Amino acid sequence: MALTRRRLEVIDPDLCVGCMSCMFACSRRFGDSGLNYSAIRIRSVGGVERGFTVVVCRACDAPSCVKVCPTSALKLRGGGGVTLDSRLCIGCGYCVQACPFGAVFWDEVEGKPIICTHCGYCVDFCPYGVIKVM
Amino acid sequence: MPLADEQLARVLYVDLTNRRYRVRRREDLFSKYLGGTGVAVQILKEELDPKADPLSPENVVVMAIGVFTAVYPAASKLVAMFKSPLTGNLGESHAGGRAALSLRMSGFGALVIRGASDTPIYLSVHDGRVEFKDASALWGVRSSLTIGKVLREREPWPGLRSIMRIGRAGERLVRYASVILETYRHFGRLGLGAVWGSKRLKALVLGGKRAIPVADVRGYREAYKQAFEGCLRSPATRKYHELGTAENVIPLNEIGGLPTRNLRSARFEGAELISGERFAQESLARRIACAHCPIACIHIASIRELYPGERYFYVTRHISYDYEPIYALGSMLGVSELEGVLKLIEQVDILGLDAISSGVALAWVTEAFERGELSERETLVKPEWGDWRTYLRILELIVEQPNDFYKLLAQGTEKAAERYGGSDYALTFGGNEMPGYHTGPASHIGYLIGLRHSHLDNAGYSLDQKYLGRAYPDPEALVDELVEEECWRQVLTSLVLCLFVRGVYKPEMISRALRPLGIEMSEEELRDLGREIYREKLRLKMEMGFDPSELRLPRRVLETPSPHGRIEEDYVRRALDRYRSLANSLT
Ligand code: SF4
Ligand code: SF4
Ligand code: SF4
């Protein structure tokens, strides 16, 4: 199970320049460009001069998002965090409300959550080593 | 050919007079011109009466992005085109930040603003929705930075939006007023801020999120990777990562190309003190990037200040710096204190003025005062080289316009010099104040014949540097080279790439990157497109009254030696003759 235990970790948000390359990379996994499918979000800490925070799934051991999912579309992922079975998802958005990190994003096209799979594709596009797969 | 992303071709037409809007599909424009400059020229031709007064409701502002926006890295600029109140001619200004991305994410490829509101308003455009919101309480607020903070709280899409606004300079129609984006990017040049002011448009907020389909996924990922690596690792972009454009200060000073004290000299004894190296050591606080650009060239300095009269009460403020403001508000004014340069940059941001035009205007005032053409009766204060505290006050006076002199200075250096004397040392080109390169004939001829009168039109300054220590071309060959480069740049500014990545996005790379988007264009077709857009833009400019036979260099440029020695009047004359015949043959 070594593979599924990999998680994306935020190493040092102080190095983040807010370029959004990670966000575009994540969205690109689905083939399209733009930002609809991104499971990572970079936000300024009240004005860019104070720097950025990286909003991404923290791979919780006992995730709040799973607890509120009424259809079991969200399932525990080995090694922390969750996986989404979108066939079961009814688009209620409870998970979005529940995640304390604000790390469940919304797919405006399908009306379903976007959840980090900890695949690490974004890491290769972060020029400043802010994120890593561990 | 149809665009893979249909939403790009949606153009939002906003009428501020009647507070109405409509959306039109313009596949015709986007598939032919790719976006940006190419599209904006066409829309302006359709929408604007070339004889319109720039500060009347008849002026039209077009803002456009291109097929690369939010698709490839460093396609991070938004183009604005309008009639300039500073030059009375075509105005074109480009800004970074998040605006380009936000426009595409809000579901449009271009935005057209016409008419004028009777009371102050701001526009909020997100998710395809357009709202006209009252801005009466925001009008007259002392600092444009406050406006940004207020709207940040009120508007949706945090992290995925752009907040553009004008300051008091725009409200009070200073002809070189800027529009400020986010906090650190600008539509600086040619007075877009005054045009917004005349329309009582205080701010524009854009935001949204969506997917952009591509025609060939695998090809797209490959082209992306290549462009990304190029932006990040190519030597062509290195200086922008590290010291930023401020790196230019020392080398320009060494070759004798750094305009100093109104270009009475091209070497500044205080250059070390305001160099990129010095800024980095003393005050660089953070580097940040425009949306979707890995280069992160934006350098933000912090200044820490003790409150007067209070012990242990400090305030820390952040100000971004670049080469151009350091030149205009530093060497050009003889200011060699870091703190002074930063405070002047902050002041132009608070007021919403263009840093370059402001600096050149202040430099002209100082010299005219020294020569006795101006007295305290006009200026109200005593300008003196290096005295940045007084300059801070003069910038406010330009906005307040308490007397006839300041009313005129608010119309630009050229206007003020026509009335008070000193046209020989008023450093304007076609009405626009000069950028920071006195590197040789190409830079100045470039400002004069470039269609925006900007150093980015054709990069004359880099030709000057290229020919340093080598045989300088004949004037005719030089003009041909400048025009050829400017034609190519129309392609870059139609895709709306940041010009810092011009070395990465070569014709071959662009042609390859277009393919996965379903657009087949060879390198030669791209070059032809550039020439066509150049021609179209020149024609539009002529219709607005641009007359190549009136081009004139300020005498000062010929008096102060450049790295290529004194610039010969005869050389310039021959170059301009060549340009006129070229311009005639093109239109
Ligand atoms: S989405 Fe939020 S709650 Fe769910 S596992 Fe990730 S961080 Fe935890
Ligand atoms: S690890 Fe994968 S899913 Fe998670 S943010 Fe990065 S690219 Fe997206
Ligand atoms: S790619 Fe890295 S530096 Fe850029 S926004 Fe993402 S985390 Fe920050």
XYZ file of C-alpha atoms and ligand atoms in Angstrom:
745
model
C 0.000 0.000 0.000
C 3.048 2.276 -0.142
C 1.688 4.116 -3.140
C -1.636 5.190 -1.661
C 0.064 6.517 1.448
C 1.667 9.347 -0.474
C 0.280 12.696 0.421
C 0.734 16.161 -0.828
C 2.259 18.380 1.807
C 2.758 22.081 2.017
C 6.412 22.563 2.821
C 6.768 26.322 3.092
C 4.026 28.741 2.087
C 6.420 31.639 2.665
C 8.135 30.657 -0.573
C 4.906 30.864 -2.533
C 4.789 33.646 -5.130
C 1.119 33.177 -6.004
C 1.795 32.187 -9.603
C -1.072 29.658 -9.647
C 0.986 27.207 -11.723
C -0.041 24.455 -9.316
C -3.726 25.305 -9.753
C -3.502 25.165 -13.523
C -1.545 21.926 -13.361
C -4.166 20.259 -11.217
C -6.962 21.355 -13.519
C -5.001 20.108 -16.528
C -5.092 16.542 -15.200
C -8.610 16.390 -16.609
C -7.460 17.570 -20.012
C -8.929 21.040 -20.043
C -7.262 24.283 -19.224
C -8.698 26.929 -16.944
C -9.268 26.350 -13.264
C -12.513 24.436 -12.945
C -10.967 21.141 -11.892
C -8.370 22.458 -9.534
C -8.194 20.842 -6.094
C -5.651 23.331 -4.867
C -6.170 27.018 -4.295
C -3.699 29.780 -3.552
C -5.072 32.700 -1.604
C -3.434 35.826 -0.341
C -3.401 36.409 3.367
C -5.386 39.632 3.125
C -3.375 41.340 0.389
C -0.521 39.805 -1.579
C 2.114 41.762 0.347
C 1.509 39.539 3.339
C 2.056 36.401 1.308
C -0.033 33.414 0.418
C -1.665 30.408 1.909
C -2.024 27.113 0.100
C -5.487 25.635 0.456
C -5.364 21.923 -0.300
C -6.602 18.690 1.241
C -4.643 17.863 4.401
C -5.405 14.165 4.186
C -7.097 14.004 7.561
C -7.200 10.691 9.398
C -10.805 11.209 10.468
C -12.081 13.541 7.763
C -15.020 15.856 8.445
C -15.992 15.669 4.790
C -16.647 11.931 4.931
C -18.765 12.217 8.029
C -21.328 14.488 6.404
C -21.554 12.734 3.050
C -25.111 11.296 2.945
C -24.460 8.777 0.144
C -20.998 7.497 1.017
C -19.681 8.984 -2.202
C -16.677 10.094 -0.171
C -14.713 7.186 1.205
C -11.668 7.004 3.407
C -8.478 6.783 1.469
C -5.713 4.567 2.778
C -3.119 6.866 4.273
C -5.488 9.724 5.010
C -7.933 11.865 3.120
C -10.746 10.702 0.901
C -11.653 9.497 -2.540
C -14.784 10.469 -4.395
C -17.067 8.081 -6.203
C -18.816 10.586 -8.383
C -21.520 8.101 -9.458
C -22.809 8.156 -5.898
C -22.424 11.912 -5.422
C -25.716 13.851 -5.502
C -24.066 17.267 -5.475
C -25.425 18.362 -2.095
C -22.260 20.281 -1.217
C -22.212 19.280 2.454
C -18.558 18.301 2.166
C -17.693 21.806 1.015
C -19.242 23.188 4.180
C -17.674 20.549 6.394
C -14.008 20.688 5.460
C -12.396 22.943 8.050
C -9.619 23.880 5.628
C -11.968 24.940 2.859
C -10.202 22.346 0.736
C -13.214 20.827 -1.007
C -13.660 22.779 -4.235
C -16.551 22.742 -6.623
C -16.733 21.552 -10.190
C -19.007 24.142 -11.797
C -19.473 21.972 -14.876
C -20.646 18.776 -13.165
C -21.887 20.325 -9.928
C -19.777 17.963 -7.851
C -16.870 18.323 -5.442
C -13.269 18.345 -6.548
C -11.016 16.588 -4.126
C -7.255 16.263 -4.118
C -6.137 12.744 -4.959
C -2.603 13.418 -3.723
C -1.280 12.445 -7.136
C 1.498 15.040 -7.048
C 1.073 16.340 -10.600
C 1.043 19.917 -9.280
C 4.408 19.476 -7.552
C 6.338 19.425 -10.823
C 4.921 22.812 -11.719
C 5.696 24.616 -8.499
C 8.850 26.564 -9.275
C 9.673 27.359 -5.671
C 9.370 24.056 -3.832
C 6.333 25.089 -1.810
C 4.613 21.719 -2.106
C 5.918 18.156 -2.113
C 4.619 14.622 -2.136
C 5.775 12.748 0.942
C -11.546 27.904 -38.026
C -13.814 27.604 -34.992
C -12.271 28.216 -31.579
C -12.119 25.273 -29.209
C -13.280 27.597 -26.449
C -16.415 29.346 -27.625
C -16.596 31.616 -24.619
C -13.454 33.442 -25.622
C -15.352 34.962 -28.526
C -17.977 36.518 -26.269
C -17.579 40.277 -26.157
C -19.292 42.207 -23.403
C -20.488 45.663 -24.500
C -21.262 47.922 -21.554
C -23.056 51.231 -21.918
C -22.467 53.311 -18.803
C -24.905 56.067 -19.802
C -27.911 53.783 -19.788
C -26.471 51.164 -17.455
C -27.124 48.438 -19.940
C -25.044 45.718 -21.464
C -25.200 43.105 -24.156
C -23.054 40.219 -25.263
C -22.086 39.600 -28.869
C -20.257 36.627 -30.309
C -17.220 37.718 -32.277
C -15.723 34.478 -33.577
C -14.818 36.466 -36.674
C -12.409 38.652 -34.716
C -10.916 36.120 -32.340
C -10.251 33.390 -34.853
C -8.576 35.816 -37.207
C -6.591 38.035 -34.814
C -6.130 35.634 -31.861
C -7.153 38.308 -29.327
C -5.544 41.267 -27.559
C -4.185 44.080 -29.690
C -5.453 42.610 -32.948
C -9.008 42.296 -31.709
C -8.982 45.608 -29.826
C -7.948 47.546 -32.939
C -10.876 46.095 -34.866
C -13.409 46.769 -32.138
C -12.183 50.310 -31.704
C -12.525 50.868 -35.448
C -16.136 49.780 -35.216
C -17.070 51.567 -32.015
C -15.122 54.795 -31.778
C -15.469 57.994 -33.736
C -11.788 58.820 -34.330
C -12.545 62.499 -33.832
C -14.181 62.014 -30.432
C -12.923 64.007 -27.451
C -10.989 61.522 -25.257
C -12.663 62.788 -22.093
C -16.198 62.789 -23.477
C -18.710 59.957 -23.164
C -17.968 59.183 -26.834
C -14.582 57.725 -25.976
C -14.574 53.943 -25.922
C -12.356 51.617 -23.907
C -11.702 48.109 -25.189
C -10.056 45.526 -22.970
C -9.086 42.231 -24.548
C -7.294 38.964 -23.903
C -6.242 36.218 -26.279
C -6.336 32.503 -27.033
C -3.342 31.853 -24.745
C -4.848 33.569 -21.692
C -5.375 31.097 -18.829
C -4.069 28.386 -21.164
C -0.305 28.918 -21.319
C 2.077 30.372 -18.736
C 2.978 34.070 -18.859
C 0.093 34.955 -21.157
C -0.669 37.220 -18.283
C -1.494 40.624 -19.707
C -4.692 42.453 -20.438
C -4.644 44.979 -23.288
C -6.584 48.214 -22.973
C -7.156 50.397 -26.016
C -8.823 53.805 -26.050
C -8.300 57.326 -27.258
C -5.587 58.845 -25.084
C -6.307 62.150 -23.341
C -2.543 62.702 -23.021
C -1.650 62.471 -26.707
C -5.078 62.946 -28.260
C -4.281 59.826 -30.204
C -4.532 56.078 -29.950
C -3.835 54.867 -26.435
C -2.736 51.342 -25.675
C -1.712 50.099 -22.288
C -0.989 46.604 -20.964
C -1.341 45.392 -17.399
C -0.463 42.216 -15.535
C -1.799 41.065 -12.207
C -4.878 38.908 -12.301
C -6.982 40.890 -14.740
C -6.387 38.821 -17.857
C -7.103 35.542 -16.116
C -10.179 36.984 -14.426
C -11.648 38.265 -17.658
C -11.397 34.826 -19.223
C -12.695 33.141 -16.076
C -15.653 35.496 -16.026
C -16.582 34.136 -19.440
C -15.538 36.881 -21.850
C -12.736 37.530 -24.299
C -13.183 41.289 -24.456
C -14.970 44.073 -22.696
C -16.085 47.293 -24.356
C -16.968 50.293 -22.210
C -18.741 53.309 -23.642
C -20.829 56.250 -22.478
C -20.556 57.889 -19.082
C -22.491 57.484 -15.894
C -24.033 60.545 -14.248
C -22.958 59.421 -10.789
C -19.891 57.432 -9.743
C -20.268 53.707 -10.271
C -18.276 50.558 -10.313
C -18.771 47.496 -12.440
C -18.784 43.984 -11.123
C -18.494 41.220 -13.706
C -18.464 37.620 -12.612
C -19.787 34.319 -13.841
C -21.183 36.021 -16.911
C -23.196 38.465 -14.770
C -22.779 42.216 -14.938
C -23.771 44.560 -12.137
C -23.652 48.341 -11.978
C -22.987 49.363 -8.402
C -23.022 52.766 -6.798
C -19.571 54.180 -6.064
C -20.529 57.638 -4.798
C -19.004 56.988 -1.393
C -15.795 55.710 -2.958
C -15.330 58.842 -5.068
C -12.849 61.230 -3.528
C -11.391 58.702 -1.084
C -7.819 59.809 -0.440
C -6.011 56.638 -1.462
C -6.601 54.238 -4.315
C -5.199 51.527 -2.051
C -8.149 51.936 0.309
C -10.540 51.377 -2.575
C -8.865 48.039 -3.196
C -9.302 47.020 0.423
C -12.954 48.004 0.523
C -13.837 46.095 -2.636
C -11.882 43.070 -1.495
C -14.376 42.663 1.335
C -17.457 43.279 -0.761
C -16.881 41.288 -3.911
C -16.966 37.549 -4.641
C -14.229 35.172 -5.913
C -11.343 35.817 -3.529
C -8.085 34.672 -5.097
C -9.699 34.432 -8.532
C -10.547 38.034 -9.238
C -9.071 41.304 -10.267
C -9.866 44.637 -8.664
C -9.054 47.590 -10.896
C -9.643 51.131 -9.783
C -8.630 54.715 -10.300
C -7.353 57.185 -7.738
C -8.075 60.865 -7.308
C -5.835 61.664 -10.271
C -8.264 59.804 -12.519
C -11.289 61.448 -10.927
C -9.725 64.849 -11.466
C -8.831 64.007 -15.061
C -5.059 64.269 -14.827
C -4.146 63.212 -18.351
C -1.569 60.715 -17.155
C -3.710 59.080 -14.482
C -3.362 55.325 -14.168
C -5.657 52.447 -13.362
C -4.313 50.316 -10.514
C -4.856 46.557 -10.491
C -4.681 44.345 -7.437
C -2.131 46.457 -5.620
C 0.958 46.311 -7.677
C 0.141 46.362 -11.362
C -1.031 49.216 -13.522
C -2.485 50.427 -16.712
C 0.043 53.188 -16.369
C 0.583 54.887 -19.639
C -1.449 57.272 -21.737
C -4.133 58.170 -19.267
C -6.615 55.333 -19.065
C -7.317 56.515 -15.502
C -8.541 59.880 -16.769
C -10.797 58.193 -19.317
C -12.370 56.130 -16.533
C -12.651 59.305 -14.462
C -14.497 61.075 -17.252
C -16.912 58.142 -17.365
C -17.228 58.222 -13.559
C -16.106 54.647 -13.537
C -14.312 54.208 -10.232
C -13.584 50.513 -10.369
C -14.056 47.266 -12.234
C -14.081 43.897 -10.525
C -13.787 40.713 -12.603
C -13.925 37.188 -11.325
C -14.968 33.614 -11.945
C -13.807 30.092 -12.564
C -14.320 27.719 -15.436
C -12.825 25.065 -17.660
C -11.319 25.924 -21.013
C -11.535 23.088 -23.502
C -8.587 22.323 -25.768
C -8.676 20.395 -29.020
C -5.775 18.029 -28.352
C -5.120 17.211 -24.715
C -1.857 15.376 -25.076
C -0.367 17.976 -27.408
C -1.515 20.666 -25.027
C 0.213 19.129 -22.030
C 3.432 18.791 -24.010
C 3.400 22.327 -25.343
C 2.554 23.596 -21.883
C 5.476 21.819 -20.314
C 7.837 23.213 -22.887
C 6.609 26.776 -22.490
C 6.705 26.435 -18.723
C 10.279 25.168 -18.684
C 11.254 27.955 -21.049
C 9.747 30.643 -18.841
C 11.378 29.249 -15.782
C 14.805 28.203 -16.932
C 15.722 30.087 -20.041
C 18.497 32.659 -19.584
C 16.142 35.098 -21.327
C 14.033 35.390 -18.192
C 16.600 35.007 -15.485
C 17.072 38.640 -14.623
C 13.368 39.054 -14.062
C 13.381 36.342 -11.392
C 16.337 37.554 -9.483
C 16.834 41.279 -9.076
C 13.934 42.102 -11.342
C 14.070 44.883 -13.926
C 15.802 47.038 -11.302
C 18.885 45.092 -12.303
C 19.169 47.574 -15.198
C 20.189 50.544 -13.064
C 23.898 49.769 -12.733
C 24.633 48.531 -16.271
C 22.741 51.453 -17.812
C 24.627 53.877 -15.631
C 27.926 52.271 -16.542
C 27.379 52.675 -20.259
C 26.054 56.208 -19.727
C 22.433 55.554 -20.656
C 20.620 56.301 -17.384
C 18.621 59.538 -17.753
C 19.566 61.781 -14.867
C 18.220 65.179 -13.752
C 15.990 65.700 -16.728
C 18.577 64.082 -18.977
C 21.137 66.778 -18.444
C 23.332 63.797 -17.858
C 23.101 60.079 -18.540
C 25.169 59.057 -15.560
C 23.954 59.302 -12.002
C 26.429 59.500 -9.143
C 23.763 57.981 -6.882
C 23.098 54.957 -9.128
C 24.585 52.460 -6.671
C 22.280 53.733 -3.979
C 19.114 53.045 -5.964
C 20.302 49.914 -7.761
C 18.461 46.616 -7.890
C 21.182 45.120 -5.692
C 20.672 47.812 -3.091
C 16.886 47.483 -3.124
C 17.227 43.728 -2.677
C 19.607 44.082 0.257
C 17.862 46.865 2.058
C 14.194 46.483 1.529
C 13.037 43.579 -0.634
C 10.259 41.924 1.333
C 8.712 39.487 -1.078
C 8.567 38.440 -4.694
C 5.235 37.674 -6.258
C 3.871 36.722 -9.645
C 1.095 37.751 -11.966
C -1.558 35.056 -12.262
C -0.301 32.083 -14.266
C 3.289 33.205 -14.557
C 6.084 31.252 -12.886
C 8.655 34.007 -13.280
C 7.545 36.111 -10.325
C 9.207 39.357 -11.370
C 7.187 41.584 -9.062
C 9.470 42.851 -6.326
C 7.893 44.265 -3.207
C 9.821 46.395 -0.786
C 8.838 47.224 2.733
C 9.422 50.436 4.553
C 9.182 50.731 8.290
C 8.436 54.106 9.722
C 8.208 55.568 13.165
C 5.097 57.577 13.868
C 5.967 61.181 14.496
C 5.499 62.042 18.144
C 4.858 58.439 19.262
C 7.526 56.185 20.686
C 7.482 52.510 19.727
C 4.733 53.010 17.192
C 5.773 51.779 13.788
C 3.992 51.271 10.557
C 5.240 48.902 7.867
C 4.121 49.496 4.330
C 4.767 47.638 1.107
C 5.585 49.117 -2.258
C 6.506 47.389 -5.471
C 9.429 48.654 -7.495
C 10.613 48.230 -11.065
C 13.236 49.800 -13.221
C 10.974 52.422 -14.802
C 9.701 54.024 -11.591
C 13.240 53.945 -10.170
C 14.433 55.849 -13.210
C 11.538 58.310 -13.340
C 11.286 59.049 -9.624
C 14.950 58.394 -8.835
C 17.754 59.291 -11.232
C 15.590 61.579 -13.380
C 14.963 63.697 -10.266
C 18.378 63.249 -8.709
C 16.868 61.299 -5.818
C 19.398 58.863 -4.426
C 17.732 57.915 -1.158
C 15.965 54.567 -1.245
C 13.351 55.798 1.130
C 12.636 58.782 -1.084
C 12.231 56.675 -4.220
C 9.893 54.278 -2.431
C 7.765 57.058 -0.996
C 7.442 58.693 -4.377
C 6.395 55.371 -5.919
C 3.872 54.953 -3.138
C 2.555 58.457 -3.678
C 1.898 57.939 -7.389
C 0.027 54.751 -6.466
C -2.037 56.435 -3.781
C -2.984 59.229 -6.156
C -3.297 56.977 -9.203
C -0.721 58.616 -11.451
C 1.569 57.120 -14.059
C 5.034 56.910 -12.495
C 6.963 57.594 -15.718
C 4.941 60.601 -16.846
C 4.911 62.013 -13.320
C 8.670 61.742 -12.939
C 9.344 63.367 -16.299
C 6.896 66.168 -15.484
C 8.618 66.814 -12.141
C 12.005 66.837 -13.852
C 10.838 69.433 -16.349
C 9.374 71.568 -13.525
C 12.657 71.457 -11.618
C 14.716 72.538 -14.581
C 12.265 75.231 -15.647
C 12.281 76.547 -12.096
C 16.058 76.593 -12.028
C 16.141 78.502 -15.288
C 13.632 81.006 -14.048
C 10.880 80.080 -16.521
C 8.795 79.164 -13.494
C 8.685 80.850 -10.130
C 7.089 80.022 -6.825
C 4.078 81.968 -8.012
C 3.338 79.046 -10.310
C 4.824 76.108 -8.458
C 3.864 77.229 -4.899
C 6.838 75.279 -3.552
C 10.550 75.239 -4.383
C 11.451 72.189 -6.435
C 15.040 71.102 -6.126
C 16.918 68.055 -7.469
C 16.887 65.254 -4.934
C 14.362 66.897 -2.616
C 11.781 64.128 -2.628
C 9.708 65.597 0.178
C 8.878 68.571 -1.995
C 8.201 66.257 -4.930
C 5.665 64.385 -2.811
C 3.848 67.676 -2.370
C 4.051 68.618 -6.046
C 2.449 65.309 -7.005
C -0.483 66.210 -4.786
C -0.668 69.653 -6.331
C -0.842 68.092 -9.789
C -3.939 66.274 -8.640
C -5.436 69.186 -6.687
C -4.753 71.709 -9.476
C -5.007 74.829 -7.309
C -3.874 77.256 -10.052
C -3.534 77.616 -13.807
C -0.031 76.247 -13.807
C -1.022 72.979 -12.173
C -4.133 72.740 -14.309
C -1.860 72.795 -17.312
C 0.745 70.464 -15.840
C -2.063 67.984 -15.241
C -2.489 67.957 -19.013
C 1.032 66.713 -19.551
C 4.589 68.011 -19.738
C 4.289 68.920 -23.397
C 1.267 71.162 -22.835
C 2.883 72.885 -19.878
C 6.117 73.460 -21.788
C 4.254 74.940 -24.768
C 2.849 77.619 -22.482
C 5.730 78.234 -20.068
C 8.707 77.577 -22.327
C 11.274 74.863 -22.255
C 10.011 72.607 -25.034
C 13.636 71.837 -25.831
C 14.042 70.084 -22.530
C 10.515 68.765 -22.049
C 11.166 65.078 -22.601
C 8.079 64.016 -24.457
C 7.607 61.933 -27.584
C 4.402 62.461 -29.475
C 3.009 63.921 -26.246
C 4.042 60.992 -24.072
C 6.764 61.347 -21.433
C 9.942 59.368 -22.109
C 10.871 55.963 -20.660
C 14.198 55.398 -18.958
C 16.663 54.621 -21.698
C 19.099 57.079 -23.226
C 20.965 54.282 -24.903
C 21.378 55.711 -28.399
C 19.464 56.715 -31.508
C 17.290 53.597 -31.664
C 15.670 54.131 -28.287
C 14.588 57.678 -29.075
C 13.602 57.044 -32.664
C 11.768 54.023 -31.306
C 9.701 56.112 -28.854
C 8.894 58.530 -31.609
C 7.737 56.112 -34.268
C 6.369 53.374 -32.008
C 2.616 53.358 -32.171
C 2.308 53.709 -28.408
C 5.405 55.922 -28.057
C 6.578 53.396 -25.498
C 9.867 51.575 -25.041
C 7.995 48.302 -25.415
C 6.767 49.046 -28.934
C 9.934 47.977 -30.671
C 12.630 47.833 -27.988
C 14.884 50.417 -29.611
C 16.887 50.399 -26.399
C 17.829 46.775 -26.877
C 18.981 47.460 -30.450
C 21.183 50.218 -29.070
C 22.661 47.766 -26.620
C 23.074 45.112 -29.288
C 25.104 47.499 -31.476
C 27.312 48.748 -28.667
C 30.907 48.383 -29.750
C 29.819 47.343 -33.250
C 29.058 49.194 -36.448
C 25.803 51.080 -35.973
C 23.334 50.595 -38.817
C 22.354 53.321 -41.277
C 19.214 55.201 -40.279
C 17.156 53.524 -42.991
C 18.193 50.035 -41.931
C 17.602 50.936 -38.313
C 14.037 52.052 -38.962
C 13.332 48.910 -40.943
C 14.575 46.829 -38.043
C 12.475 48.763 -35.523
C 9.329 48.437 -37.600
C 9.925 44.742 -38.218
C 10.249 44.142 -34.482
C 7.147 46.188 -33.748
C 5.201 44.153 -36.296
C 6.210 40.926 -34.566
C 5.263 42.340 -31.196
C 1.703 42.738 -32.444
C 1.504 38.943 -32.413
C 2.823 38.776 -28.860
C 0.401 41.442 -27.669
C -2.508 39.802 -29.445
C -1.873 36.536 -27.627
C -1.252 38.880 -24.784
C 1.970 37.352 -23.639
C 4.110 39.275 -21.219
C 6.904 40.803 -23.299
C 9.448 39.474 -20.810
C 8.911 36.015 -22.301
C 9.413 37.092 -25.898
C 12.606 35.042 -25.947
C 10.672 31.909 -25.006
C 7.673 32.328 -27.258
C 9.493 32.500 -30.549
C 7.459 32.083 -33.746
C 8.136 28.366 -33.821
C 6.995 27.896 -30.218
C 3.849 29.942 -30.761
C 2.947 27.999 -33.864
C 3.401 24.749 -31.923
C 1.416 25.982 -28.925
C -1.508 27.056 -31.117
C -1.919 23.608 -32.658
C -3.408 21.818 -29.613
C -5.931 24.651 -29.424
C -7.075 23.737 -32.913
C -5.379 26.673 -34.621
C -2.977 25.957 -37.472
C -0.689 28.872 -38.228
C 2.789 28.654 -39.662
C 5.573 30.950 -38.563
C 5.218 32.895 -41.760
C 1.473 33.261 -41.297
C 2.088 34.566 -37.806
C 4.543 37.145 -39.073
C 2.078 38.214 -41.739
C -0.592 38.599 -39.112
C 1.747 40.840 -37.116
C 2.316 43.045 -40.132
C -1.385 43.258 -40.800
C -2.203 44.282 -37.239
C 0.571 46.868 -37.333
C -0.871 48.314 -40.530
C -4.386 48.374 -39.142
C -3.223 50.054 -35.968
C -1.242 52.649 -37.875
C -4.281 53.412 -40.015
C -6.454 53.828 -36.970
C -3.863 56.119 -35.465
C -3.758 58.233 -38.622
C -7.526 58.547 -38.562
C -7.187 59.873 -35.047
C -4.865 62.554 -36.353
C -1.406 61.043 -36.058
C 0.838 62.787 -38.556
C 4.289 61.268 -39.129
C 5.480 64.576 -40.622
C 5.116 66.248 -37.218
C 7.437 63.934 -35.307
C 9.984 65.868 -33.308
C 12.747 64.946 -30.863
C 13.272 67.177 -27.849
C 16.601 68.969 -28.327
C 17.917 67.726 -25.007
C 18.212 64.239 -26.455
C 20.689 65.525 -29.019
C 22.714 67.479 -26.456
C 23.472 64.805 -23.888
C 25.885 62.153 -25.161
C 24.565 58.595 -25.242
C 26.633 55.396 -25.122
C 26.879 55.834 -28.907
C 28.110 59.401 -28.502
C 26.095 62.460 -29.437
C 23.018 61.622 -31.464
C 23.296 63.426 -34.786
C 20.349 65.492 -35.915
C 20.982 64.455 -39.467
C 20.814 60.781 -38.551
C 17.443 61.307 -36.900
C 16.173 63.303 -39.869
C 17.052 60.522 -42.292
C 15.493 57.931 -40.038
C 12.261 59.875 -39.833
C 12.208 60.360 -43.599
C 12.486 56.635 -43.999
C 9.706 56.090 -41.484
C 7.400 58.520 -43.301
C 7.788 56.799 -46.587
C 7.228 53.434 -44.903
C 4.133 54.722 -43.137
C 2.800 56.129 -46.389
C 3.315 52.895 -48.231
C 1.553 50.957 -45.490
C -1.563 53.067 -45.246
S -11.186 17.488 2.159
Fe -10.880 18.590 4.060
S -11.875 17.328 5.632
Fe -11.703 16.044 3.822
S -9.799 14.943 4.123
Fe -9.239 16.771 2.937
S -8.715 18.342 4.434
Fe -9.755 16.666 5.568
S -1.840 16.362 -5.656
Fe -2.936 16.056 -7.602
S -5.055 16.345 -7.069
Fe -3.891 17.157 -5.351
S -3.703 19.345 -5.824
Fe -1.890 18.339 -6.687
S -2.443 17.871 -8.801
Fe -4.314 18.330 -7.709
S 3.037 26.744 -7.979
Fe 4.086 26.934 -6.004
S 4.702 29.106 -5.927
Fe 3.158 28.922 -7.544
S 1.228 29.352 -6.506
Fe 1.486 27.135 -6.434
S 2.462 26.738 -4.474
Fe 2.709 28.918 -4.887
